[in-house]
PDB file of C-alpha atoms in Angstrom:
ATOM      1  CA  UNK A   1      22.397  19.783   9.283  1.00 70.00           C
ATOM      2  CA  UNK A   2      23.725  17.094   7.076  1.00 89.00           C
ATOM      3  CA  UNK A   3      21.759  13.822   6.032  1.00 91.00           C
ATOM      4  CA  UNK A   4      23.045  11.722   8.693  1.00 93.00           C
ATOM      5  CA  UNK A   5      22.014  14.101  11.449  1.00 94.00           C
ATOM      6  CA  UNK A   6      18.543  14.661   9.861  1.00 95.00           C
ATOM      7  CA  UNK A   7      17.916  11.059   9.296  1.00 96.00           C
ATOM      8  CA  UNK A   8      18.829  10.360  13.066  1.00 96.00           C
ATOM      9  CA  UNK A   9      16.342  13.037  14.002  1.00 95.00           C
ATOM     10  CA  UNK A  10      13.596  11.361  12.098  1.00 96.00           C
ATOM     11  CA  UNK A  11      14.664   7.909  13.449  1.00 96.00           C
ATOM     12  CA  UNK A  12      14.183   9.625  17.098  1.00 96.00           C
ATOM     13  CA  UNK A  13      10.816  10.931  16.088  1.00 97.00           C
ATOM     14  CA  UNK A  14       9.925   7.598  14.779  1.00 96.00           C
ATOM     15  CA  UNK A  15      10.803   5.666  18.018  1.00 96.00           C
ATOM     16  CA  UNK A  16       8.579   8.276  20.061  1.00 96.00           C
ATOM     17  CA  UNK A  17       5.061   7.677  18.928  1.00 95.00           C
ATOM     18  CA  UNK A  18       3.996  10.209  21.729  1.00 96.00           C
ATOM     19  CA  UNK A  19       5.528  13.077  19.979  1.00 96.00           C
ATOM     20  CA  UNK A  20       4.054  12.161  16.456  1.00 97.00           C
ATOM     21  CA  UNK A  21       1.165  14.551  16.375  1.00 96.00           C
ATOM     22  CA  UNK A  22       3.147  17.343  17.339  1.00 96.00           C
ATOM     23  CA  UNK A  23       5.829  16.737  14.672  1.00 96.00           C
ATOM     24  CA  UNK A  24       3.691  15.986  11.613  1.00 97.00           C
ATOM     25  CA  UNK A  25       4.397  19.494  10.195  1.00 96.00           C
ATOM     26  CA  UNK A  26       8.205  19.461  10.731  1.00 96.00           C
ATOM     27  CA  UNK A  27       8.405  15.906   9.262  1.00 97.00           C
ATOM     28  CA  UNK A  28       6.436  17.237   6.172  1.00 97.00           C
ATOM     29  CA  UNK A  29       8.819  20.025   5.743  1.00 95.00           C
ATOM     30  CA  UNK A  30      11.356  17.387   4.913  1.00 96.00           C
ATOM     31  CA  UNK A  31       9.687  16.882   1.583  1.00 96.00           C
ATOM     32  CA  UNK A  32      10.802  20.119   0.225  1.00 89.00           C
ATOM     33  CA  UNK A  33      13.369  20.311  -2.461  1.00 84.00           C
ATOM     34  CA  UNK A  34      16.286  21.304   0.002  1.00 86.00           C
ATOM     35  CA  UNK A  35      16.515  17.714   1.057  1.00 94.00           C
ATOM     36  CA  UNK A  36      17.966  14.622  -0.178  1.00 96.00           C
ATOM     37  CA  UNK A  37      16.116  11.383  -1.395  1.00 97.00           C
ATOM     38  CA  UNK A  38      17.115   9.431   1.531  1.00 96.00           C
ATOM     39  CA  UNK A  39      15.627  12.155   3.814  1.00 97.00           C
ATOM     40  CA  UNK A  40      12.458  12.349   1.736  1.00 97.00           C
ATOM     41  CA  UNK A  41      11.983   8.757   1.525  1.00 98.00           C
ATOM     42  CA  UNK A  42      12.199   8.336   5.327  1.00 97.00           C
ATOM     43  CA  UNK A  43       9.872  11.229   5.790  1.00 98.00           C
ATOM     44  CA  UNK A  44       7.369   9.849   3.473  1.00 98.00           C
ATOM     45  CA  UNK A  45       7.444   6.546   5.303  1.00 98.00           C
ATOM     46  CA  UNK A  46       7.070   8.301   8.713  1.00 98.00           C
ATOM     47  CA  UNK A  47       4.167  10.397   7.412  1.00 98.00           C
ATOM     48  CA  UNK A  48       2.286   7.322   6.381  1.00 98.00           C
ATOM     49  CA  UNK A  49       2.669   5.972  10.055  1.00 98.00           C
ATOM     50  CA  UNK A  50       1.782   9.246  11.499  1.00 98.00           C
ATOM     51  CA  UNK A  51      -1.219   9.417   9.161  1.00 98.00           C
ATOM     52  CA  UNK A  52      -2.368   6.102  10.232  1.00 98.00           C
ATOM     53  CA  UNK A  53      -2.581   7.318  13.985  1.00 97.00           C
ATOM     54  CA  UNK A  54      -3.681  10.921  13.382  1.00 97.00           C
ATOM     55  CA  UNK A  55      -5.516  11.263  10.122  1.00 97.00           C
ATOM     56  CA  UNK A  56      -7.046  14.589  10.873  1.00 96.00           C
ATOM     57  CA  UNK A  57      -3.741  16.037  11.456  1.00 97.00           C
ATOM     58  CA  UNK A  58      -2.211  14.722   8.205  1.00 98.00           C
ATOM     59  CA  UNK A  59      -4.995  15.880   6.070  1.00 97.00           C
ATOM     60  CA  UNK A  60      -3.420  19.243   5.138  1.00 97.00           C
ATOM     61  CA  UNK A  61      -0.150  17.300   3.968  1.00 97.00           C
ATOM     62  CA  UNK A  62      -1.793  14.570   1.763  1.00 98.00           C
ATOM     63  CA  UNK A  63      -1.541  16.622  -1.381  1.00 97.00           C
ATOM     64  CA  UNK A  64       2.218  16.999  -0.741  1.00 97.00           C
ATOM     65  CA  UNK A  65       2.583  13.336  -0.063  1.00 98.00           C
ATOM     66  CA  UNK A  66       0.560  12.296  -3.304  1.00 98.00           C
ATOM     67  CA  UNK A  67       2.701  14.474  -5.457  1.00 97.00           C
ATOM     68  CA  UNK A  68       5.502  11.869  -4.923  1.00 98.00           C
ATOM     69  CA  UNK A  69       3.315   9.313  -6.750  1.00 98.00           C
ATOM     70  CA  UNK A  70       4.729  10.658 -10.003  1.00 96.00           C
ATOM     71  CA  UNK A  71       8.331  11.445  -8.794  1.00 97.00           C
ATOM     72  CA  UNK A  72      11.060  10.282 -11.131  1.00 97.00           C
ATOM     73  CA  UNK A  73      12.723   8.545  -8.408  1.00 98.00           C
ATOM     74  CA  UNK A  74      11.262   5.006  -7.844  1.00 98.00           C
ATOM     75  CA  UNK A  75      12.163   5.000  -4.028  1.00 98.00           C
ATOM     76  CA  UNK A  76       9.948   7.988  -3.663  1.00 98.00           C
ATOM     77  CA  UNK A  77       7.168   6.798  -5.749  1.00 98.00           C
ATOM     78  CA  UNK A  78       7.179   3.595  -3.463  1.00 98.00           C
ATOM     79  CA  UNK A  79       7.293   5.340  -0.062  1.00 98.00           C
ATOM     80  CA  UNK A  80       4.440   7.775  -1.297  1.00 98.00           C
ATOM     81  CA  UNK A  81       2.347   4.803  -2.153  1.00 98.00           C
ATOM     82  CA  UNK A  82       3.003   3.322   1.201  1.00 98.00           C
ATOM     83  CA  UNK A  83       2.041   6.272   2.796  1.00 98.00           C
ATOM     84  CA  UNK A  84      -1.100   6.738   0.983  1.00 98.00           C
ATOM     85  CA  UNK A  85      -2.011   3.196   2.060  1.00 98.00           C
ATOM     86  CA  UNK A  86      -1.403   3.923   5.637  1.00 98.00           C
ATOM     87  CA  UNK A  87      -3.315   7.040   5.572  1.00 98.00           C
ATOM     88  CA  UNK A  88      -6.156   5.752   3.364  1.00 98.00           C
ATOM     89  CA  UNK A  89      -6.196   2.873   6.047  1.00 98.00           C
ATOM     90  CA  UNK A  90      -7.350   5.463   8.683  1.00 98.00           C
ATOM     91  CA  UNK A  91      -9.593   7.442   6.485  1.00 98.00           C
ATOM     92  CA  UNK A  92     -10.189   6.664   2.923  1.00 98.00           C
ATOM     93  CA  UNK A  93     -11.728   9.889   2.073  1.00 98.00           C
ATOM     94  CA  UNK A  94      -8.188  11.507   2.400  1.00 98.00           C
ATOM     95  CA  UNK A  95      -6.865   9.245  -0.489  1.00 98.00           C
ATOM     96  CA  UNK A  96      -9.946   8.961  -2.624  1.00 98.00           C
ATOM     97  CA  UNK A  97      -8.858  12.147  -4.705  1.00 98.00           C
ATOM     98  CA  UNK A  98      -5.503  10.457  -5.454  1.00 98.00           C
ATOM     99  CA  UNK A  99      -6.813   6.895  -6.068  1.00 98.00           C
ATOM    100  CA  UNK A 100      -6.636   7.201  -9.926  1.00 97.00           C
ATOM    101  CA  UNK A 101      -2.835   8.320  -9.511  1.00 98.00           C
ATOM    102  CA  UNK A 102      -2.179   5.463  -7.131  1.00 98.00           C
ATOM    103  CA  UNK A 103      -3.971   2.914  -9.481  1.00 98.00           C
ATOM    104  CA  UNK A 104      -1.356   3.989 -12.410  1.00 97.00           C
ATOM    105  CA  UNK A 105       1.424   2.481 -10.244  1.00 98.00           C
ATOM    106  CA  UNK A 106       0.420  -0.957 -11.138  1.00 98.00           C
ATOM    107  CA  UNK A 107       2.196  -0.223 -14.628  1.00 97.00           C
ATOM    108  CA  UNK A 108       5.281   1.130 -12.862  1.00 98.00           C
ATOM    109  CA  UNK A 109       8.644  -0.073 -14.196  1.00 98.00           C
ATOM    110  CA  UNK A 110      10.069  -0.553 -10.691  1.00 98.00           C
ATOM    111  CA  UNK A 111       8.996  -3.986  -9.073  1.00 98.00           C
ATOM    112  CA  UNK A 112       9.304  -2.221  -5.668  1.00 98.00           C
ATOM    113  CA  UNK A 113       6.729   0.386  -6.759  1.00 98.00           C
ATOM    114  CA  UNK A 114       4.386  -2.291  -8.229  1.00 98.00           C
ATOM    115  CA  UNK A 115       4.705  -4.022  -4.903  1.00 98.00           C
ATOM    116  CA  UNK A 116       4.003  -1.135  -2.736  1.00 98.00           C
ATOM    117  CA  UNK A 117       1.036  -0.485  -4.753  1.00 98.00           C
ATOM    118  CA  UNK A 118      -0.493  -3.714  -4.063  1.00 98.00           C
ATOM    119  CA  UNK A 119       0.488  -2.976  -0.344  1.00 98.00           C
ATOM    120  CA  UNK A 120      -1.037   0.185  -0.272  1.00 98.00           C
ATOM    121  CA  UNK A 121      -4.219  -0.957  -1.739  1.00 98.00           C
ATOM    122  CA  UNK A 122      -4.574  -3.829   0.740  1.00 98.00           C
ATOM    123  CA  UNK A 123      -4.246  -1.161   3.561  1.00 98.00           C
ATOM    124  CA  UNK A 124      -6.976   1.008   2.142  1.00 98.00           C
ATOM    125  CA  UNK A 125      -9.214  -1.873   1.375  1.00 98.00           C
ATOM    126  CA  UNK A 126      -9.077  -3.000   4.752  1.00 97.00           C
ATOM    127  CA  UNK A 127     -11.676  -0.649   5.838  1.00 96.00           C
ATOM    128  CA  UNK A 128     -12.892   0.546   2.312  1.00 98.00           C
ATOM    129  CA  UNK A 129     -13.140  -2.629   0.361  1.00 98.00           C
ATOM    130  CA  UNK A 130     -15.839  -1.188  -1.918  1.00 97.00           C
ATOM    131  CA  UNK A 131     -12.981   1.099  -3.675  1.00 98.00           C
ATOM    132  CA  UNK A 132     -11.404  -2.120  -5.174  1.00 98.00           C
ATOM    133  CA  UNK A 133     -14.304  -4.679  -5.739  1.00 97.00           C
ATOM    134  CA  UNK A 134     -14.656  -3.706  -9.287  1.00 96.00           C
ATOM    135  CA  UNK A 135     -10.875  -3.623  -9.884  1.00 98.00           C
ATOM    136  CA  UNK A 136      -9.864  -7.244  -8.923  1.00 98.00           C
ATOM    137  CA  UNK A 137      -9.008  -8.040 -12.570  1.00 98.00           C
ATOM    138  CA  UNK A 138      -5.865  -5.750 -12.196  1.00 98.00           C
ATOM    139  CA  UNK A 139      -4.664  -7.937  -9.182  1.00 98.00           C
ATOM    140  CA  UNK A 140      -5.589 -11.301 -10.598  1.00 98.00           C
ATOM    141  CA  UNK A 141      -3.418 -10.185 -13.673  1.00 98.00           C
ATOM    142  CA  UNK A 142      -0.599  -9.023 -11.120  1.00 98.00           C
ATOM    143  CA  UNK A 143      -0.312 -12.777  -9.836  1.00 98.00           C
ATOM    144  CA  UNK A 144       1.552 -13.118 -13.303  1.00 97.00           C
ATOM    145  CA  UNK A 145       3.841 -10.303 -12.921  1.00 98.00           C
ATOM    146  CA  UNK A 146       7.386 -10.461 -13.859  1.00 97.00           C
ATOM    147  CA  UNK A 147       8.413  -9.449 -10.221  1.00 98.00           C
ATOM    148  CA  UNK A 148       8.335 -12.315  -7.586  1.00 98.00           C
ATOM    149  CA  UNK A 149       7.525  -9.758  -4.712  1.00 97.00           C
ATOM    150  CA  UNK A 150       4.569  -8.475  -6.844  1.00 98.00           C
ATOM    151  CA  UNK A 151       3.389 -12.122  -7.562  1.00 98.00           C
ATOM    152  CA  UNK A 152       3.629 -12.965  -3.928  1.00 98.00           C
ATOM    153  CA  UNK A 153       1.693  -9.969  -2.863  1.00 98.00           C
ATOM    154  CA  UNK A 154      -1.189  -9.966  -5.330  1.00 98.00           C
ATOM    155  CA  UNK A 155      -3.326 -12.957  -3.877  1.00 98.00           C
ATOM    156  CA  UNK A 156      -3.260 -11.122  -0.599  1.00 98.00           C
ATOM    157  CA  UNK A 157      -5.756  -8.405  -2.107  1.00 98.00           C
ATOM    158  CA  UNK A 158      -8.131 -11.252  -2.648  1.00 98.00           C
ATOM    159  CA  UNK A 159      -7.809 -12.421   0.841  1.00 98.00           C
ATOM    160  CA  UNK A 160      -8.530  -8.819   2.173  1.00 98.00           C
ATOM    161  CA  UNK A 161     -11.660  -8.276  -0.189  1.00 98.00           C
ATOM    162  CA  UNK A 162     -12.841 -11.912   0.235  1.00 98.00           C
ATOM    163  CA  UNK A 163     -13.106 -11.300   3.872  1.00 97.00           C
ATOM    164  CA  UNK A 164     -15.267  -8.470   3.676  1.00 96.00           C
ATOM    165  CA  UNK A 165     -16.868  -8.722   0.121  1.00 98.00           C
ATOM    166  CA  UNK A 166     -16.600 -12.275  -0.650  1.00 98.00           C
ATOM    167  CA  UNK A 167     -19.205 -12.186  -3.293  1.00 98.00           C
ATOM    168  CA  UNK A 168     -16.738 -10.110  -5.461  1.00 98.00           C
ATOM    169  CA  UNK A 169     -13.974 -12.813  -5.041  1.00 98.00           C
ATOM    170  CA  UNK A 170     -16.443 -15.713  -5.779  1.00 98.00           C
ATOM    171  CA  UNK A 171     -15.944 -15.527  -9.718  1.00 98.00           C
ATOM    172  CA  UNK A 172     -12.109 -15.761  -9.022  1.00 98.00           C
ATOM    173  CA  UNK A 173     -12.081 -18.781  -6.716  1.00 98.00           C
ATOM    174  CA  UNK A 174     -11.682 -21.562  -9.464  1.00 98.00           C
ATOM    175  CA  UNK A 175      -8.636 -19.335 -10.962  1.00 98.00           C
ATOM    176  CA  UNK A 176      -7.206 -18.997  -7.509  1.00 98.00           C
ATOM    177  CA  UNK A 177      -7.551 -22.748  -6.831  1.00 98.00           C
ATOM    178  CA  UNK A 178      -5.632 -23.424  -9.968  1.00 98.00           C
ATOM    179  CA  UNK A 179      -2.922 -21.181  -8.882  1.00 98.00           C
ATOM    180  CA  UNK A 180      -2.817 -22.606  -5.287  1.00 98.00           C
ATOM    181  CA  UNK A 181      -2.241 -25.955  -6.713  1.00 98.00           C
ATOM    182  CA  UNK A 182       0.043 -25.349  -9.640  1.00 98.00           C
ATOM    183  CA  UNK A 183       1.979 -22.109  -9.211  1.00 98.00           C
ATOM    184  CA  UNK A 184       5.765 -22.583  -9.469  1.00 97.00           C
ATOM    185  CA  UNK A 185       6.111 -20.302  -6.219  1.00 98.00           C
ATOM    186  CA  UNK A 186       5.222 -21.879  -3.156  1.00 98.00           C
ATOM    187  CA  UNK A 187       4.438 -18.679  -1.281  1.00 98.00           C
ATOM    188  CA  UNK A 188       2.141 -17.644  -4.182  1.00 98.00           C
ATOM    189  CA  UNK A 189       0.233 -20.948  -3.793  1.00 98.00           C
ATOM    190  CA  UNK A 190       0.037 -20.161  -0.076  1.00 98.00           C
ATOM    191  CA  UNK A 191      -1.406 -16.890  -0.340  1.00 98.00           C
ATOM    192  CA  UNK A 192      -3.680 -18.030  -2.983  1.00 98.00           C
ATOM    193  CA  UNK A 193      -4.891 -20.792  -0.727  1.00 98.00           C
ATOM    194  CA  UNK A 194      -5.354 -18.338   2.073  1.00 98.00           C
ATOM    195  CA  UNK A 195      -7.645 -16.128   0.002  1.00 98.00           C
ATOM    196  CA  UNK A 196      -9.594 -19.101  -0.915  1.00 98.00           C
ATOM    197  CA  UNK A 197     -10.224 -20.117   2.601  1.00 98.00           C
ATOM    198  CA  UNK A 198     -11.013 -16.549   4.053  1.00 98.00           C
ATOM    199  CA  UNK A 199     -13.571 -16.121   1.006  1.00 98.00           C
ATOM    200  CA  UNK A 200     -15.242 -19.227   1.427  1.00 98.00           C
ATOM    201  CA  UNK A 201     -15.652 -18.790   5.206  1.00 98.00           C
ATOM    202  CA  UNK A 202     -17.081 -15.490   4.538  1.00 98.00           C
ATOM    203  CA  UNK A 203     -19.340 -16.899   2.109  1.00 98.00           C
ATOM    204  CA  UNK A 204     -20.717 -19.247   4.438  1.00 97.00           C
ATOM    205  CA  UNK A 205     -21.312 -16.740   7.135  1.00 96.00           C
ATOM    206  CA  UNK A 206     -23.013 -14.349   4.858  1.00 87.00           C
TER     207      UNK A 206
END
């Protein structure tokens, strides 16, 4: 099968969630060296969504998915991070062995990969915030990233943690307030203000 046919097959699977559980193995097979970057990228994204719904069935494929965190192709690093985030949202224990490798993506040369890193961490933190409570300095520094997508996404991590572990975001509130009032990017300001609002509400309720 050529790339077009394989990608169409993967799109058909994507549309039919009822068949996901039965097709996890077949989609994972698309990660072997015989397939193109486009096919592997699509397979990684789909495996992440499958893992969110069927974490037990994805477990035996996580090591293969995580191996692309170190791939030379930035698109595959990006999609691997995306997948790890979705799988970790369903069951953080499946991605904890690879968390250090995921964290290294904060320094990636690709803006898209750094953006995917933050998004993945948000997903994992939604149910396991304790994994990131001592790592918030990383996300604060990324608000000053050279990439606009990264800067926009970084304050969202404070919203996710602030909702569940507000005491860890509290030391950052003054800094976030300055950003919410003064940053040149309006979306960065909005996201910072949202993180502040969620954190203060959680602190009052705690």
